[in-house]
XYZ file of C-alpha atoms in Angstrom:
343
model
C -13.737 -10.231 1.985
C -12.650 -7.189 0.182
C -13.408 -3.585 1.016
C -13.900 -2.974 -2.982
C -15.485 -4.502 -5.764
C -15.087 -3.207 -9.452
C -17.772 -3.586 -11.665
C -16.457 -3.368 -15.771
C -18.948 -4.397 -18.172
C -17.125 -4.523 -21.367
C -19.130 -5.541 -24.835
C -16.834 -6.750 -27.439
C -13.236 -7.592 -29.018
C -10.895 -6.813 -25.860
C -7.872 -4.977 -26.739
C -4.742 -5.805 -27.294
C -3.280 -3.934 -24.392
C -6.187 -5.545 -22.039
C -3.878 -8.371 -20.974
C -1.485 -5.972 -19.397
C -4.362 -4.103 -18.046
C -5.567 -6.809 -15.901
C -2.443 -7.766 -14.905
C -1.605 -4.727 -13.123
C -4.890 -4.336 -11.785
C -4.189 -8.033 -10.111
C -1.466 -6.686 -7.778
C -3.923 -4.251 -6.233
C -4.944 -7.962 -4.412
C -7.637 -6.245 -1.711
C -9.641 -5.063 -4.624
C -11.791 -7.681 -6.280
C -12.932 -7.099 -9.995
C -15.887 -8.122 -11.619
C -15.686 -8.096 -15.822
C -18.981 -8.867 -17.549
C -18.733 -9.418 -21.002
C -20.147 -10.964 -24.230
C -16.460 -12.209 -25.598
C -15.101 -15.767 -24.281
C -13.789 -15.847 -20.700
C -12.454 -18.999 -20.415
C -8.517 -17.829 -20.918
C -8.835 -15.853 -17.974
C -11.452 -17.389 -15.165
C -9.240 -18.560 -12.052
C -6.133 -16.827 -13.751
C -6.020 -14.174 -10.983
C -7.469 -14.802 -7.664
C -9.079 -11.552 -7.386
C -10.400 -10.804 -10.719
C -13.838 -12.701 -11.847
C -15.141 -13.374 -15.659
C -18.964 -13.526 -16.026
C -20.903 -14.046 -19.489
C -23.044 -11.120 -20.251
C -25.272 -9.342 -23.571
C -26.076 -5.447 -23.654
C -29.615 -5.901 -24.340
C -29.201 -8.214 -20.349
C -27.047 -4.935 -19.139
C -29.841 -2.504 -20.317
C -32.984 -5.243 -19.105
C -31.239 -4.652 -16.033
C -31.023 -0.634 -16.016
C -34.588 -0.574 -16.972
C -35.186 -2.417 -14.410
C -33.610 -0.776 -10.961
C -34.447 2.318 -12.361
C -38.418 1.824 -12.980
C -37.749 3.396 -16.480
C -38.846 1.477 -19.642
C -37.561 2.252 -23.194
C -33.795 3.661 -22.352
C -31.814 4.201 -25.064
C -28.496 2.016 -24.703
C -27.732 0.818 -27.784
C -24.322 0.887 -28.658
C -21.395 -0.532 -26.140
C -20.149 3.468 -25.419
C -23.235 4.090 -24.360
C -22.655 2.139 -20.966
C -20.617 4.866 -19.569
C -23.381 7.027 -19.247
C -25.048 3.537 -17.244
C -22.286 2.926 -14.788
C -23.822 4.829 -11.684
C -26.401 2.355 -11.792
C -24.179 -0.487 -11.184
C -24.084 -0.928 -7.441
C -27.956 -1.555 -8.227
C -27.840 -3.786 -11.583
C -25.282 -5.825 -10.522
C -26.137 -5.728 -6.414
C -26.117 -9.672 -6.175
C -21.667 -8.960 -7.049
C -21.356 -5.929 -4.718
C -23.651 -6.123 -1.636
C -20.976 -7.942 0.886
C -18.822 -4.591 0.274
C -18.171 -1.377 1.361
C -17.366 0.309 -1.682
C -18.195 -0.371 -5.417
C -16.929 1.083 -8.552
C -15.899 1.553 -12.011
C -13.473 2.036 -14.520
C -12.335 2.386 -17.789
C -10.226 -0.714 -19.171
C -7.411 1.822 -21.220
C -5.900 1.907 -17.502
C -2.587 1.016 -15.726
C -2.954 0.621 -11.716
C -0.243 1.276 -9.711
C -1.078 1.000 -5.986
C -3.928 2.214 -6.236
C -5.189 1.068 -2.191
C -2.367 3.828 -0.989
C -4.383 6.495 -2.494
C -7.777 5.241 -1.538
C -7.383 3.875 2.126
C -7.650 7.093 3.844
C -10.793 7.929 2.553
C -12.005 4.704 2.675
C -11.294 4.898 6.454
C -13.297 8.015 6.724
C -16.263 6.762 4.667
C -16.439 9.340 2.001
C -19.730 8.754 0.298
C -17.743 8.883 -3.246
C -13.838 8.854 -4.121
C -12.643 10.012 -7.725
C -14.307 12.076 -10.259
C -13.927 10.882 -13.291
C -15.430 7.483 -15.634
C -12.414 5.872 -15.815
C -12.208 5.312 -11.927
C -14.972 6.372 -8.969
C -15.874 4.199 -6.315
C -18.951 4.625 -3.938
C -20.387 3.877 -0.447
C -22.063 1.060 -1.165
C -25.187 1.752 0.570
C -29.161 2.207 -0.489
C -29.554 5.408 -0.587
C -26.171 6.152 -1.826
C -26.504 4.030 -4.800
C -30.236 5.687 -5.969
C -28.556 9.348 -6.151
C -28.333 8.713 -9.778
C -31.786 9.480 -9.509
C -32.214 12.804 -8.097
C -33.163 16.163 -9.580
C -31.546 19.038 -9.553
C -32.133 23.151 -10.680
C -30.467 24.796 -13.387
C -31.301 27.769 -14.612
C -34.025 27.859 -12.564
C -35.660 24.867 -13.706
C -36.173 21.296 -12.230
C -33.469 18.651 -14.121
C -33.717 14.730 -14.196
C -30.055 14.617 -15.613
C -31.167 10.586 -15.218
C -33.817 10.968 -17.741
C -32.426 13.128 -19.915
C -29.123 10.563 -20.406
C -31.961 8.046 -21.836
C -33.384 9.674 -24.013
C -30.391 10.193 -26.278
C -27.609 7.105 -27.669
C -25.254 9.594 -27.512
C -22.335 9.771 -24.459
C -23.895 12.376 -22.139
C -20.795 11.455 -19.908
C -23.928 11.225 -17.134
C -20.586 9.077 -15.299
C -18.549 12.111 -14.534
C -18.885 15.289 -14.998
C -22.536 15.886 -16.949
C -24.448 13.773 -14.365
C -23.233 12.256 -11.246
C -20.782 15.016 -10.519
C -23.304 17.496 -10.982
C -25.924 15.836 -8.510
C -22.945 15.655 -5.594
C -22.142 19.057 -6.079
C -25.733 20.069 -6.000
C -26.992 18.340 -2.959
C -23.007 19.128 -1.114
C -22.451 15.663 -0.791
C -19.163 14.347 -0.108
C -16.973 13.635 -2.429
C -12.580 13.138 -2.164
C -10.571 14.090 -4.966
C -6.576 13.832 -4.869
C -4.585 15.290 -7.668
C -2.127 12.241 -7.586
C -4.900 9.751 -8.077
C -5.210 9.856 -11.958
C -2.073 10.621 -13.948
C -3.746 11.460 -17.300
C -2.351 12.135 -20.471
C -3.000 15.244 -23.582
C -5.138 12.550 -25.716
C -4.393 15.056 -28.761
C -0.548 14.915 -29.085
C 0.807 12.460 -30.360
C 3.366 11.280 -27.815
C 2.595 10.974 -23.949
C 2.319 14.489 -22.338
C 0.798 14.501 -18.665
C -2.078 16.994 -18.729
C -1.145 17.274 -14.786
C -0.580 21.299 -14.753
C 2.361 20.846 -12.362
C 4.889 18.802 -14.915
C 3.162 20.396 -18.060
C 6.549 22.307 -18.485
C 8.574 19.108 -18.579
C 9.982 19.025 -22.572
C 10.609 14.973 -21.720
C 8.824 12.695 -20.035
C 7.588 8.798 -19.915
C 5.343 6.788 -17.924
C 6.240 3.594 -15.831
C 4.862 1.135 -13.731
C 7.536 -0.560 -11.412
C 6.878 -3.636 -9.455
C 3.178 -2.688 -8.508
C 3.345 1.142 -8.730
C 2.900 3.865 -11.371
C 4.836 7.126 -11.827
C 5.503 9.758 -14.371
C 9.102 10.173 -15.341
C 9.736 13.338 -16.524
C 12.961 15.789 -16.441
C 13.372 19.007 -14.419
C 16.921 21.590 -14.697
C 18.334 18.254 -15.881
C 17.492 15.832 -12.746
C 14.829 12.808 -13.590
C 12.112 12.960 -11.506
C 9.097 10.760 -10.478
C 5.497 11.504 -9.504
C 3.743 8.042 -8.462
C -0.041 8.389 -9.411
C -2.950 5.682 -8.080
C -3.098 5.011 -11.907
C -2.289 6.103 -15.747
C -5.244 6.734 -18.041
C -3.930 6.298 -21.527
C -7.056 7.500 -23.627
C -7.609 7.216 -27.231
C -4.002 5.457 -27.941
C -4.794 3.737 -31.561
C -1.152 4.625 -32.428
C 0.002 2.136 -29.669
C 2.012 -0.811 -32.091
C 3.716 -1.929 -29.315
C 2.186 -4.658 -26.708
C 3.340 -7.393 -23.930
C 3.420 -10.274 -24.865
C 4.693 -12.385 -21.867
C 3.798 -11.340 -18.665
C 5.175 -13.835 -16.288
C 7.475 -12.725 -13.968
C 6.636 -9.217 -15.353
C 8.024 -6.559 -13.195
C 8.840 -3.389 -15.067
C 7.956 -1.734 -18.059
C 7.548 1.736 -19.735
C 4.828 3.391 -21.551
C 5.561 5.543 -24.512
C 4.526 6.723 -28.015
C 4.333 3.532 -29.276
C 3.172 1.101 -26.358
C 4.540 -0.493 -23.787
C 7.753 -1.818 -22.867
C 9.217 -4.103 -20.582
C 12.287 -2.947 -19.460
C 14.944 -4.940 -16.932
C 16.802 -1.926 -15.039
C 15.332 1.444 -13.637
C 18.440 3.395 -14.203
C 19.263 6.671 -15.377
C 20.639 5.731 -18.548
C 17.692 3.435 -18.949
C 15.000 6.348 -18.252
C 16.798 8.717 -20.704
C 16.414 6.328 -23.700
C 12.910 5.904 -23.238
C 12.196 9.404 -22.609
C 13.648 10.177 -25.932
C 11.892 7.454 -27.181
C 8.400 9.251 -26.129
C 9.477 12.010 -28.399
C 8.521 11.815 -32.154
C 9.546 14.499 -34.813
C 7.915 17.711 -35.563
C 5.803 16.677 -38.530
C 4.594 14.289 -37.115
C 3.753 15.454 -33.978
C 2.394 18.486 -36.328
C 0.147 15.964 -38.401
C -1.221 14.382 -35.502
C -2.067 17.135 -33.357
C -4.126 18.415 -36.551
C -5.940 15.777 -37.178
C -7.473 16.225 -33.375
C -8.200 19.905 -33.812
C -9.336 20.026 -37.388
C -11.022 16.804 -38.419
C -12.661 15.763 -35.063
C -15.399 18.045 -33.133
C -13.519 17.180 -30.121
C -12.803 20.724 -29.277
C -15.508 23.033 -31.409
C -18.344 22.426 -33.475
C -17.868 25.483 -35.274
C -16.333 24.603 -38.792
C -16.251 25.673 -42.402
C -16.186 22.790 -44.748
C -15.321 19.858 -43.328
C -12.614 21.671 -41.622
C -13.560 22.566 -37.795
C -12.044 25.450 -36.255
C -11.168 25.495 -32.329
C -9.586 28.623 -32.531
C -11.093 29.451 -29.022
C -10.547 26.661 -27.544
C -6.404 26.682 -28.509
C -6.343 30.547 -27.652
C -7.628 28.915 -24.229
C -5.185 26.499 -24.131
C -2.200 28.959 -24.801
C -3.058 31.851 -22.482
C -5.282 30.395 -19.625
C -4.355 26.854 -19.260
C -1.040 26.916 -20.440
C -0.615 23.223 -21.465
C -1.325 23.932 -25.130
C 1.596 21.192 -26.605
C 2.587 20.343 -30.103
């Protein structure tokens, strides 16, 4: 039996990209994953030895929440919405989980590399959560652990059910990471292992693939791979290619992604870029340059892109005149504190 068990509800149309997805997560073969879904499952039950297809409905998913958590009438409407529901998994879907140590979750617009070297050691020392974000956290699968969803906590000098207050609304409270969950462990001091080379996460604005790690954010050119099991960024430094291998790559909010595998057997290598994914048959340095250059549109369009993030979303502000928002402090923010502002 497994240390780990994945729980990924996913309600409707999979991807085109999901294919790959679950074929890297495959390799990581002392993790078992669980999807639960309302789409057909019979392409992919028994394909992988350690990933499991069950048939599922959101109303069942939300019967369920209502359920564990003694609260009738949640608001869970909408397939998004099950973010907000995921720390409540290690109770809703108990029957998959109870025979092991840790449970978790994740988001599906994911590559894994090897992800056990990054998790093991705290594994070993039984941190009560590992990861911070929705789009991977695993927990100590035990009771009392798995009810902390539930607790209260001050702010402002008044008594919050961040629990409660995530039901009431459809929206995404992002009760999963930081607006809920995260808040509660920080409160209460407990445990809770972060490592910086666990997520490599992109700059979901810009049009090609910029880390948003603060160490490479300097780098002018720079790819993504994963290489027989194992996920880096690529990136260029005084002229030398580097690597940084990550537990995973989080490729959020890629609709510009044309690109897509096709054949994955005997898949070993490919590269992640601008415009998808790429299988590839040599890591080389000529190899690494091309695709680097490939992840690196022109300036109008990188212009055009970045624009239509900051001025017809409320991503970053809801301040706006028109229909034209204006996160003015948020890219002043960007430019002189964070320093990763990026066109």
């Amino acid at each position: 039996m497994n240390k780990v068990a994945m729980i990924i509800p996913y309600i409707g149309k999979f991807p085109k990209y999901f294919d790959t997805t679950i074929y890297t997560y495959s390799k990581n073969q002392n993790i078992d994953w669980f999807f639960f879904t309302d789409q057909p499952i019979e392409k992919y039950n028994g394909k992988y030895k350690n990933i499991f297809f069950n048939k599922i409905t959101l109303e069942e998913i939300k019967y369920r929440a209502e359920i564990v958590s003694g609260k009738r009438d949640i608001e869970c409407d909408a397939p998004y919405k099950l973010c907000d529901y995921r720390p409540l998994y290690g109770e809703i879907f108990n029957k998959y989980v109870s025979d092991y140590q840790y449970w978790g979750y994740c988001d599906i617009d994911t590559v894994f590399g090897d992800i056990e070297k990054f998790i093991n050691g705290p594994i070993q020392k039984e941190y009560d959560k590992i990861g911070n974000w929705g789009h991977f956290t695993i927990i100590r699968n035990t009771p009392e652990i798995n009810h902390r969803y539930m607790l209260s906590i001050k702010e402002n000098g008044h008594q919050i059910n961040l629990f409660n207050k995530m039901t009431e609304t459809n929206d995404a409270t992002y009760f999963d990471e930081t607006s809920g969950i995260n808040k509660i462990y920080q409160y209460y001091g407990f445990e809770n292992y972060i490592n910086k080379d666990l997520c490599g996460d992109i700059l979901y604005e810009n049009l090609d693939l910029y880390s948003n790690d603060k160490r490479f954010v300097k780098s002018r050119r720079m790819c993504f791979l994963w290489n027989k099991g194992k996920t880096y960024l690529i990136y260029k430094n005084k002229g030398k290619i580097l690597f940084n291998e990550y537990g995973y790559i989080h490729l959020q909010k890629r609709k510009v992604f044309t690109n897509f595998i096709s054949n994955l057997d005997n898949l070993n290598t490919f590269v992640i870029t601008t415009t998808g994914y790429h299988p590839i048959n040599k890591v080389n340095k000529e190899t690494l340059e091309y695709w680097m250059d490939e992840n690196h549109s022109s300036f109008d369009a990188r212009v055009k892109y970045l624009s239509k993030w900051y001025f017809k979303t409320n991503k970053f502000t809801d301040v706006k005149i028109g229909n034209v928002y204006l996160p003015i402090k948020h890219i002043l923010w960007r430019i002189l504190k964070q320093k990763d502002f990026r066109i």
